Tab-separated table of C-alpha atoms in Angstrom:
chain	number	residue	atom	x	y	z
A	1	UNK	CA	-32.050	-39.101	-21.060
A	2	UNK	CA	-34.430	-37.812	-18.422
A	3	UNK	CA	-37.028	-35.108	-19.130
A	4	UNK	CA	-34.729	-32.109	-19.150
A	5	UNK	CA	-37.516	-29.585	-19.826
A	6	UNK	CA	-39.451	-30.664	-16.732
A	7	UNK	CA	-36.191	-30.645	-14.766
A	8	UNK	CA	-35.552	-27.045	-15.812
A	9	UNK	CA	-39.083	-26.068	-14.767
A	10	UNK	CA	-38.466	-27.622	-11.356
A	11	UNK	CA	-35.219	-25.732	-10.793
A	12	UNK	CA	-36.887	-22.465	-11.774
A	13	UNK	CA	-39.947	-23.084	-9.620
A	14	UNK	CA	-37.931	-23.909	-6.499
A	15	UNK	CA	-35.042	-21.513	-7.185
A	16	UNK	CA	-32.484	-24.086	-6.055
A	17	UNK	CA	-28.868	-24.796	-7.066
A	18	UNK	CA	-28.632	-28.581	-6.831
A	19	UNK	CA	-31.026	-31.524	-7.055
A	20	UNK	CA	-30.071	-34.669	-5.135
A	21	UNK	CA	-31.663	-37.979	-6.177
A	22	UNK	CA	-31.580	-40.720	-3.537
A	23	UNK	CA	-34.205	-43.448	-4.131
A	24	UNK	CA	-33.371	-46.397	-6.354
A	25	UNK	CA	-35.906	-45.288	-8.961
A	26	UNK	CA	-34.764	-41.673	-9.024
A	27	UNK	CA	-31.106	-42.658	-9.262
A	28	UNK	CA	-31.993	-44.885	-12.197
A	29	UNK	CA	-34.051	-42.117	-13.780
A	30	UNK	CA	-31.236	-39.573	-13.753
A	31	UNK	CA	-28.229	-41.864	-14.258
A	32	UNK	CA	-29.353	-44.912	-16.222
A	33	UNK	CA	-28.061	-47.426	-13.674
A	34	UNK	CA	-29.779	-49.085	-10.730
A	35	UNK	CA	-27.454	-49.342	-7.706
A	36	UNK	CA	-26.823	-52.910	-6.601
A	37	UNK	CA	-26.733	-51.845	-2.957
A	38	UNK	CA	-30.256	-50.407	-3.238
A	39	UNK	CA	-31.437	-53.971	-3.887
A	40	UNK	CA	-29.179	-55.692	-1.372
A	41	UNK	CA	-29.685	-53.117	1.401
A	42	UNK	CA	-32.618	-50.931	0.317
A	43	UNK	CA	-33.100	-49.111	3.620
A	44	UNK	CA	-29.533	-48.419	4.702
A	45	UNK	CA	-27.366	-48.050	1.571
A	46	UNK	CA	-26.242	-44.675	0.213
A	47	UNK	CA	-25.994	-43.478	-3.382
A	48	UNK	CA	-26.519	-39.917	-4.575
A	49	UNK	CA	-26.939	-38.336	-7.995
A	50	UNK	CA	-26.464	-34.561	-7.999
A	51	UNK	CA	-27.448	-32.209	-10.816
A	52	UNK	CA	-26.515	-28.522	-10.825
A	53	UNK	CA	-28.902	-26.030	-12.392
A	54	UNK	CA	-26.084	-24.574	-14.540
A	55	UNK	CA	-25.600	-27.868	-16.404
A	56	UNK	CA	-28.782	-29.933	-16.522
A	57	UNK	CA	-27.389	-32.605	-18.857
A	58	UNK	CA	-24.527	-33.493	-16.510
A	59	UNK	CA	-24.652	-35.683	-13.414
A	60	UNK	CA	-22.382	-35.908	-10.381
A	61	UNK	CA	-22.197	-39.289	-8.643
A	62	UNK	CA	-21.536	-40.492	-5.102
A	63	UNK	CA	-21.328	-44.286	-4.885
A	64	UNK	CA	-19.550	-46.955	-2.872
A	65	UNK	CA	-16.076	-47.805	-4.138
A	66	UNK	CA	-17.120	-51.430	-4.600
A	67	UNK	CA	-19.910	-50.536	-7.033
A	68	UNK	CA	-18.242	-47.698	-8.906
A	69	UNK	CA	-18.093	-49.915	-12.015
A	70	UNK	CA	-21.785	-49.069	-12.478
A	71	UNK	CA	-20.629	-45.712	-13.851
A	72	UNK	CA	-20.095	-47.623	-17.105
A	73	UNK	CA	-23.856	-48.212	-17.357
A	74	UNK	CA	-24.867	-44.546	-17.239
A	75	UNK	CA	-26.887	-43.015	-20.074
A	76	UNK	CA	-24.679	-42.468	-23.108
A	77	UNK	CA	-26.195	-39.016	-23.692
A	78	UNK	CA	-25.635	-37.784	-20.127
A	79	UNK	CA	-22.293	-36.214	-19.248
A	80	UNK	CA	-20.363	-37.070	-16.103
A	81	UNK	CA	-18.700	-34.425	-13.951
A	82	UNK	CA	-17.618	-35.254	-10.406
A	83	UNK	CA	-17.456	-38.831	-9.084
A	84	UNK	CA	-16.793	-39.314	-5.364
A	85	UNK	CA	-16.585	-42.714	-3.714
A	86	UNK	CA	-16.681	-43.923	-0.139
A	87	UNK	CA	-15.608	-46.995	1.776
A	88	UNK	CA	-13.055	-49.672	0.923
A	89	UNK	CA	-12.810	-52.134	-1.951
A	90	UNK	CA	-9.904	-53.855	-3.670
A	91	UNK	CA	-9.286	-54.534	-7.353
A	92	UNK	CA	-5.729	-55.742	-7.870
A	93	UNK	CA	-3.583	-54.401	-10.711
A	94	UNK	CA	-0.298	-56.170	-11.452
A	95	UNK	CA	0.694	-54.103	-14.467
A	96	UNK	CA	-1.363	-55.730	-17.199
A	97	UNK	CA	-2.650	-53.467	-19.959
A	98	UNK	CA	-6.178	-52.435	-19.023
A	99	UNK	CA	-9.192	-52.513	-21.333
A	100	UNK	CA	-11.111	-49.286	-21.933
A	101	UNK	CA	-13.745	-50.272	-19.374
A	102	UNK	CA	-11.102	-51.240	-16.844
A	103	UNK	CA	-9.410	-47.868	-17.305
A	104	UNK	CA	-12.665	-46.119	-16.394
A	105	UNK	CA	-13.142	-48.282	-13.296
A	106	UNK	CA	-9.535	-47.701	-12.272
A	107	UNK	CA	-9.842	-43.939	-12.821
A	108	UNK	CA	-12.764	-43.645	-10.429
A	109	UNK	CA	-11.235	-46.072	-7.916
A	110	UNK	CA	-8.379	-43.744	-6.996
A	111	UNK	CA	-8.086	-42.385	-3.460
A	112	UNK	CA	-8.183	-38.696	-4.480
A	113	UNK	CA	-11.945	-38.455	-4.017
A	114	UNK	CA	-12.599	-41.401	-1.721
A	115	UNK	CA	-14.201	-40.680	1.654
A	116	UNK	CA	-14.828	-42.641	4.827
A	117	UNK	CA	-18.597	-42.679	4.337
A	118	UNK	CA	-21.309	-41.391	2.008
A	119	UNK	CA	-22.192	-38.407	4.187
A	120	UNK	CA	-18.634	-37.076	4.101
A	121	UNK	CA	-18.583	-37.513	0.321
A	122	UNK	CA	-21.881	-35.650	0.020
A	123	UNK	CA	-20.722	-32.741	2.177
A	124	UNK	CA	-17.538	-32.450	0.106
A	125	UNK	CA	-19.383	-32.518	-3.196
A	126	UNK	CA	-21.945	-29.926	-2.125
A	127	UNK	CA	-19.076	-27.677	-1.063
A	128	UNK	CA	-17.300	-28.165	-4.393
A	129	UNK	CA	-20.527	-27.451	-6.294
A	130	UNK	CA	-20.984	-24.285	-4.197
A	131	UNK	CA	-24.530	-25.331	-3.306
A	132	UNK	CA	-26.603	-22.882	-1.282
A	133	UNK	CA	-30.086	-24.291	-1.791
A	134	UNK	CA	-30.755	-27.967	-2.543
A	135	UNK	CA	-33.768	-30.005	-3.599
A	136	UNK	CA	-33.388	-33.246	-1.640
A	137	UNK	CA	-35.077	-36.542	-2.505
A	138	UNK	CA	-35.979	-37.044	1.146
A	139	UNK	CA	-37.992	-40.244	0.664
A	140	UNK	CA	-34.756	-42.137	0.022
A	141	UNK	CA	-33.195	-41.199	3.368
A	142	UNK	CA	-34.150	-42.717	6.697
A	143	UNK	CA	-35.191	-40.533	9.613
A	144	UNK	CA	-31.821	-40.653	11.378
A	145	UNK	CA	-29.760	-39.744	8.295
A	146	UNK	CA	-32.170	-37.008	7.278
A	147	UNK	CA	-31.722	-35.128	10.535
A	148	UNK	CA	-27.970	-35.722	10.547
A	149	UNK	CA	-27.815	-34.104	7.113
A	150	UNK	CA	-29.926	-31.155	8.205
A	151	UNK	CA	-27.734	-30.673	11.250
A	152	UNK	CA	-24.459	-30.753	9.307
A	153	UNK	CA	-25.760	-28.631	6.409
A	154	UNK	CA	-26.983	-25.700	8.483
A	155	UNK	CA	-25.617	-23.207	5.958
A	156	UNK	CA	-27.550	-24.802	3.101
A	157	UNK	CA	-31.268	-24.360	2.548
A	158	UNK	CA	-32.841	-27.829	2.143
A	159	UNK	CA	-36.152	-28.281	0.322
A	160	UNK	CA	-37.933	-31.642	0.354
A	161	UNK	CA	-37.974	-32.620	-3.305
A	162	UNK	CA	-39.310	-36.166	-3.718
A	163	UNK	CA	-42.721	-34.892	-4.831
A	164	UNK	CA	-41.095	-32.542	-7.345
A	165	UNK	CA	-39.006	-35.369	-8.811
A	166	UNK	CA	-42.126	-37.515	-9.156
A	167	UNK	CA	-43.717	-34.693	-11.139
A	168	UNK	CA	-40.704	-34.606	-13.459
A	169	UNK	CA	-40.942	-38.367	-13.977
A	170	UNK	CA	-44.694	-38.284	-14.596
A	171	UNK	CA	-44.201	-36.873	-18.112
A	172	UNK	CA	-42.400	-39.500	-20.148
A	173	UNK	CA	-39.709	-39.211	-22.785
A	174	UNK	CA	-40.093	-41.070	-26.082
A	175	UNK	CA	-37.556	-43.673	-24.953
A	176	UNK	CA	-39.550	-44.297	-21.779
A	177	UNK	CA	-42.768	-44.670	-23.753
A	178	UNK	CA	-41.204	-47.348	-25.940
A	179	UNK	CA	-39.931	-49.253	-22.891
A	180	UNK	CA	-43.378	-49.084	-21.278
A	181	UNK	CA	-44.971	-50.343	-24.484
A	182	UNK	CA	-42.586	-53.294	-24.620
A	183	UNK	CA	-43.256	-54.049	-20.957
A	184	UNK	CA	-47.026	-54.071	-21.519
A	185	UNK	CA	-46.725	-56.221	-24.623
A	186	UNK	CA	-44.683	-58.839	-22.747
A	187	UNK	CA	-47.610	-59.347	-20.368
A	188	UNK	CA	-49.865	-59.820	-23.376
A	189	UNK	CA	-47.493	-62.357	-24.917
A	190	UNK	CA	-47.559	-64.314	-21.653
A	191	UNK	CA	-51.362	-64.231	-21.400
A	192	UNK	CA	-51.612	-65.403	-24.993
A	193	UNK	CA	-49.205	-68.214	-24.101
A	194	UNK	CA	-51.589	-69.320	-21.342
A	195	UNK	CA	-54.518	-69.130	-23.748
A	196	UNK	CA	-52.769	-71.595	-26.060
A	197	UNK	CA	-51.486	-74.109	-23.503
A	198	UNK	CA	-52.378	-77.643	-24.714
A	199	UNK	CA	-53.560	-78.825	-21.289
A	200	UNK	CA	-56.911	-80.365	-20.404
A	201	UNK	CA	-56.896	-78.504	-17.103
A	202	UNK	CA	-54.885	-75.779	-15.401
A	203	UNK	CA	-54.229	-74.909	-11.770
A	204	UNK	CA	-53.133	-71.498	-10.556
A	205	UNK	CA	-49.644	-72.786	-9.795
A	206	UNK	CA	-49.235	-74.079	-13.349
A	207	UNK	CA	-50.583	-70.860	-14.874
A	208	UNK	CA	-48.248	-68.685	-12.794
A	209	UNK	CA	-45.232	-70.867	-13.619
A	210	UNK	CA	-45.981	-70.747	-17.348
A	211	UNK	CA	-46.685	-67.010	-17.208
A	212	UNK	CA	-43.396	-66.327	-15.421
A	213	UNK	CA	-41.363	-68.439	-17.848
A	214	UNK	CA	-42.863	-66.656	-20.829
A	215	UNK	CA	-42.248	-63.198	-19.340
A	216	UNK	CA	-38.625	-64.120	-18.634
A	217	UNK	CA	-38.154	-65.402	-22.190
A	218	UNK	CA	-38.868	-61.863	-23.450
A	219	UNK	CA	-36.473	-60.227	-20.994
A	220	UNK	CA	-39.089	-59.227	-18.426
A	221	UNK	CA	-39.121	-59.805	-14.676
A	222	UNK	CA	-42.473	-61.212	-13.431
A	223	UNK	CA	-42.447	-59.233	-10.207
A	224	UNK	CA	-46.133	-59.359	-9.286
A	225	UNK	CA	-48.194	-61.836	-11.326
A	226	UNK	CA	-51.596	-61.755	-9.630
A	227	UNK	CA	-53.441	-64.626	-11.303
A	228	UNK	CA	-56.481	-66.428	-9.882
A	229	UNK	CA	-58.971	-68.959	-11.194
A	230	UNK	CA	-62.706	-68.436	-10.794
A	231	UNK	CA	-64.316	-67.019	-7.671
A	232	UNK	CA	-60.958	-67.034	-5.866
A	233	UNK	CA	-60.158	-63.819	-7.759
A	234	UNK	CA	-62.189	-61.913	-5.167
A	235	UNK	CA	-59.022	-62.291	-3.059
A	236	UNK	CA	-56.597	-61.779	-5.897
A	237	UNK	CA	-53.579	-60.793	-3.832
A	238	UNK	CA	-53.179	-64.312	-2.394
A	239	UNK	CA	-50.535	-66.841	-3.410
A	240	UNK	CA	-51.451	-69.278	-6.225
A	241	UNK	CA	-52.972	-72.618	-5.200
A	242	UNK	CA	-53.186	-76.043	-6.829
A	243	UNK	CA	-56.832	-76.869	-6.131
A	244	UNK	CA	-58.789	-74.330	-8.216
A	245	UNK	CA	-58.933	-75.749	-11.740
A	246	UNK	CA	-59.698	-74.245	-15.111
A	247	UNK	CA	-61.880	-74.909	-17.113
A	248	UNK	CA	-63.924	-76.460	-14.268
A	249	UNK	CA	-63.995	-72.856	-13.074
A	250	UNK	CA	-64.948	-70.842	-16.132
A	251	UNK	CA	-62.326	-68.073	-16.157
A	252	UNK	CA	-58.776	-67.021	-15.272
A	253	UNK	CA	-58.221	-63.505	-13.948
A	254	UNK	CA	-54.945	-61.721	-14.664
A	255	UNK	CA	-53.869	-58.490	-12.962
A	256	UNK	CA	-50.164	-58.622	-13.626
A	257	UNK	CA	-47.261	-56.279	-12.979
A	258	UNK	CA	-43.909	-56.981	-14.592
A	259	UNK	CA	-40.722	-55.006	-15.101
A	260	UNK	CA	-38.742	-54.625	-18.342
A	261	UNK	CA	-35.407	-52.778	-18.212
A	262	UNK	CA	-36.605	-50.988	-15.103
A	263	UNK	CA	-40.013	-50.009	-16.514
A	264	UNK	CA	-43.219	-51.492	-15.178
A	265	UNK	CA	-46.453	-52.479	-16.822
A	266	UNK	CA	-49.797	-53.272	-15.226
A	267	UNK	CA	-52.274	-55.136	-17.432
A	268	UNK	CA	-55.530	-56.923	-16.583
A	269	UNK	CA	-57.301	-59.496	-18.751
A	270	UNK	CA	-59.823	-62.350	-18.426
A	271	UNK	CA	-59.512	-65.724	-20.177
A	272	UNK	CA	-62.805	-67.638	-20.303
A	273	UNK	CA	-63.351	-71.315	-21.083
A	274	UNK	CA	-66.156	-70.749	-23.616
A	275	UNK	CA	-68.179	-67.696	-24.495
A	276	UNK	CA	-71.394	-69.677	-24.082
A	277	UNK	CA	-70.502	-70.723	-20.513
A	278	UNK	CA	-69.441	-67.329	-19.177
A	279	UNK	CA	-72.163	-65.718	-17.064
A	280	UNK	CA	-70.880	-62.172	-16.820
A	281	UNK	CA	-70.731	-60.925	-20.416
A	282	UNK	CA	-73.057	-58.027	-19.769
A	283	UNK	CA	-71.280	-56.723	-16.675
A	284	UNK	CA	-67.884	-57.109	-18.305
A	285	UNK	CA	-69.147	-55.254	-21.354
A	286	UNK	CA	-70.198	-52.286	-19.222
A	287	UNK	CA	-66.813	-52.151	-17.481
A	288	UNK	CA	-64.988	-52.484	-20.777
A	289	UNK	CA	-66.968	-49.658	-22.365
A	290	UNK	CA	-66.481	-47.466	-19.277
A	291	UNK	CA	-62.746	-47.928	-19.644
A	292	UNK	CA	-62.895	-47.175	-23.389
A	293	UNK	CA	-64.949	-44.066	-22.711
A	294	UNK	CA	-62.163	-42.733	-20.498
A	295	UNK	CA	-59.421	-43.706	-22.943
A	296	UNK	CA	-61.211	-41.771	-25.674
A	297	UNK	CA	-62.013	-38.668	-23.616
A	298	UNK	CA	-58.846	-38.107	-21.567
A	299	UNK	CA	-56.944	-35.052	-22.750
A	300	UNK	CA	-54.140	-32.796	-21.524
A	301	UNK	CA	-55.374	-30.171	-19.080
A	302	UNK	CA	-58.036	-32.416	-17.581
A	303	UNK	CA	-57.998	-33.087	-13.839
A	304	UNK	CA	-57.461	-36.625	-12.563
A	305	UNK	CA	-60.838	-36.564	-10.804
A	306	UNK	CA	-62.567	-35.801	-14.115
A	307	UNK	CA	-61.297	-39.102	-15.514
A	308	UNK	CA	-62.670	-40.844	-12.439
A	309	UNK	CA	-66.060	-39.259	-13.096
A	310	UNK	CA	-66.080	-40.364	-16.747
A	311	UNK	CA	-65.589	-44.001	-15.769
A	312	UNK	CA	-67.948	-44.033	-12.816
A	313	UNK	CA	-70.716	-42.135	-14.591
A	314	UNK	CA	-70.649	-44.508	-17.561
A	315	UNK	CA	-70.672	-47.660	-15.424
A	316	UNK	CA	-73.407	-46.532	-13.029
A	317	UNK	CA	-75.616	-45.141	-15.798
A	318	UNK	CA	-75.366	-48.250	-17.976
A	319	UNK	CA	-76.498	-51.051	-15.724
A	320	UNK	CA	-73.974	-51.243	-12.875
A	321	UNK	CA	-75.637	-48.823	-10.472
A	322	UNK	CA	-73.861	-50.453	-7.525
A	323	UNK	CA	-70.342	-50.047	-8.996
A	324	UNK	CA	-67.854	-48.465	-6.583
A	325	UNK	CA	-64.130	-47.716	-6.899
A	326	UNK	CA	-61.538	-45.678	-5.029
A	327	UNK	CA	-59.645	-44.987	-8.282
A	328	UNK	CA	-59.781	-45.944	-11.965
A	329	UNK	CA	-56.105	-45.865	-12.828
A	330	UNK	CA	-52.700	-44.339	-12.234
A	331	UNK	CA	-49.470	-43.260	-13.824
A	332	UNK	CA	-46.754	-45.838	-14.403
A	333	UNK	CA	-43.034	-45.837	-15.163
A	334	UNK	CA	-40.039	-46.815	-13.046
A	335	UNK	CA	-42.604	-47.573	-10.340
A	336	UNK	CA	-45.897	-49.433	-10.842
A	337	UNK	CA	-47.901	-46.614	-9.254
A	338	UNK	CA	-46.887	-43.101	-10.232
A	339	UNK	CA	-48.582	-39.731	-10.532
A	340	UNK	CA	-51.395	-39.133	-11.100
A	341	UNK	CA	-53.783	-41.500	-9.321
A	342	UNK	CA	-57.175	-41.173	-11.027
A	343	UNK	CA	-59.269	-40.808	-7.892
A	344	UNK	CA	-62.376	-38.780	-7.146
A	345	UNK	CA	-60.632	-36.043	-5.138
A	346	UNK	CA	-57.395	-35.635	-7.088
A	347	UNK	CA	-57.030	-32.240	-8.776
A	348	UNK	CA	-53.678	-33.014	-10.402
A	349	UNK	CA	-53.587	-31.898	-14.027
A	350	UNK	CA	-53.031	-34.512	-16.723
A	351	UNK	CA	-50.255	-33.578	-19.140
A	352	UNK	CA	-49.281	-34.677	-22.618
A	353	UNK	CA	-46.943	-37.704	-22.673
A	354	UNK	CA	-48.072	-39.001	-19.324
A	355	UNK	CA	-48.475	-42.782	-19.468
A	356	UNK	CA	-51.574	-43.896	-17.583
A	357	UNK	CA	-53.038	-47.267	-16.671
A	358	UNK	CA	-56.806	-47.078	-17.146
A	359	UNK	CA	-58.712	-49.806	-15.317
A	360	UNK	CA	-62.200	-50.848	-14.255
A	361	UNK	CA	-61.915	-53.685	-11.721
A	362	UNK	CA	-64.956	-55.223	-10.059
A	363	UNK	CA	-64.899	-57.760	-7.197
A	364	UNK	CA	-67.881	-59.757	-5.924
A	365	UNK	CA	-68.105	-62.677	-3.504
A	366	UNK	CA	-69.211	-65.801	-5.328
A	367	UNK	CA	-68.166	-64.298	-8.662
A	368	UNK	CA	-64.489	-63.403	-8.334
A	369	UNK	CA	-63.254	-60.462	-10.380
A	370	UNK	CA	-64.015	-58.728	-13.655
A	371	UNK	CA	-61.157	-56.556	-14.813
A	372	UNK	CA	-59.648	-54.814	-17.820
A	373	UNK	CA	-56.584	-52.558	-17.681
A	374	UNK	CA	-54.509	-50.955	-20.420
A	375	UNK	CA	-51.681	-48.451	-20.751
A	376	UNK	CA	-52.163	-45.268	-22.764
A	377	UNK	CA	-50.018	-42.284	-23.732
A	378	UNK	CA	-51.879	-38.993	-23.368
A	379	UNK	CA	-51.716	-36.981	-26.607
A	380	UNK	CA	-53.337	-33.732	-27.730
A	381	UNK	CA	-54.428	-35.256	-31.010
A	382	UNK	CA	-55.806	-38.443	-29.476
A	383	UNK	CA	-54.487	-40.895	-26.936
A	384	UNK	CA	-52.398	-43.886	-27.975
A	385	UNK	CA	-53.027	-47.324	-26.465
A	386	UNK	CA	-49.742	-49.132	-25.846
A	387	UNK	CA	-51.323	-52.580	-25.586
A	388	UNK	CA	-51.576	-54.795	-28.659
A	389	UNK	CA	-54.659	-56.736	-27.583
A	390	UNK	CA	-58.143	-55.278	-27.353
A	391	UNK	CA	-59.007	-55.935	-23.713
A	392	UNK	CA	-62.109	-57.910	-24.659
A	393	UNK	CA	-62.764	-61.335	-23.158
A	394	UNK	CA	-60.301	-63.968	-24.388
A	395	UNK	CA	-61.598	-67.453	-25.231
A	396	UNK	CA	-59.329	-70.338	-24.266
A	397	UNK	CA	-57.888	-72.362	-27.121
A	398	UNK	CA	-57.906	-75.495	-24.976
A	399	UNK	CA	-56.348	-78.309	-26.897
A	400	UNK	CA	-55.901	-76.187	-29.998
A	401	UNK	CA	-52.627	-75.690	-31.835
A	402	UNK	CA	-49.792	-73.888	-30.052
C-alpha cells in the first residue's frame, strides 16, 4: 500500500475532500497497476484514481472499458469502492460459467456506470463523492483538458496537487524499499556479469547487449543503460558504438538506470582492465570518499543543500579543488529522479525512509568519466546502503572463470 500517513498529512494540510491521481506513476502508486493506455498513448489517454479523505485506504477508479481488467492487478490491501468506465469494448459471453477473475471483469464491464468519455465519468464520480475541494494531479493532464475541467467544475475548488503527491511518494514504505533494493542489485549483477565475460576484447555494443540480457534474466527492464568505454564516457548519453574497445581503453563506465516491477534504480560503477594500468586512482578515491562522507552524515531533518555541501567540501578540500557539480544525488522510486534533488540551493528537508541516490560524477575531456553512485535509505539510527557491492573500482576478470 501507499504511504497512508503522508497521505493523511496532505489531506489535512490542503483541507480537501478528494485527491485525483492522473500520471502513470501516481496511478501505479495508489492503485498497484500501470495503465496500458498510459504507455500506448501517454499524452492523450485518461485514467483517474480518486481517494476520499473519509476513507484513505479505498480507491475509486475511472478507466477505459477495454482496460478495466487491470482492476484485478490492484494492491491486495487496498479496498475498491466506485469503478466507472468510459468508451466501448466487447467481450462476448455465450453462457459459459465464468472464472472468478472473469466475474470481476464482467461486473465492471456493465453499462450501469459506463460513460461516453473520461471527463463525463469524472464529473459523475466527483458528484457521487460529494466533492467540494479537490487536489488534482495536474501534471498528468494536457493544457486543453485542464482548462476544460476547470470550466466544467466551477462549483468545485481545484488545487494543483502534483507537487503534494510527489512529497507523499518521497517517503517510502517498507515494500517500496525492498523493491528498490532488488532493482539496484540487478544492476550490480549485470555489471558483475560484464566483469566476468570470457572475451579478449569488448565493444560498447557487446557490453550493452550483455548487460541488457542479464538485467532481463532477473526480471528487470534495462531502460537506460548508459555504458561507455574509455574517454568516450565524457559524452556518456550517446548510443553505444562498436569501435571503442576494452581493454585497449583501460576502463568501462556504467551509469545505468533500470526498472524492476515499476521501481527504478540508478547505479554507477567503473570496471578497469588492471589496477596497475589505471591512471586515475587518486581522483577516484577522492570522489569515492566524498560520496561515503555524505552517506555517513546524512540524517533526517537535514536540508538537501547541506548534503551537497558535505560532498563538495570534501572533494575540493582533498585534492580536487576544481571539482564542480550542479547536484550530488536525488530521490528515486517509481521515477528515476524524485524529490529531493541534492543541489546547492534546495532547502527541502530530508526525512526518514527517503531513498536517495548519492553520486559523485566527474567528466573531463581526454579522460572520460569517473563515477560512483549508490542507493541509501535514510534512517535515524544510521543510513542503510541498498547496494551489495562497495562502489570501489572493479578489476576485470578477463579470461578468468565465469
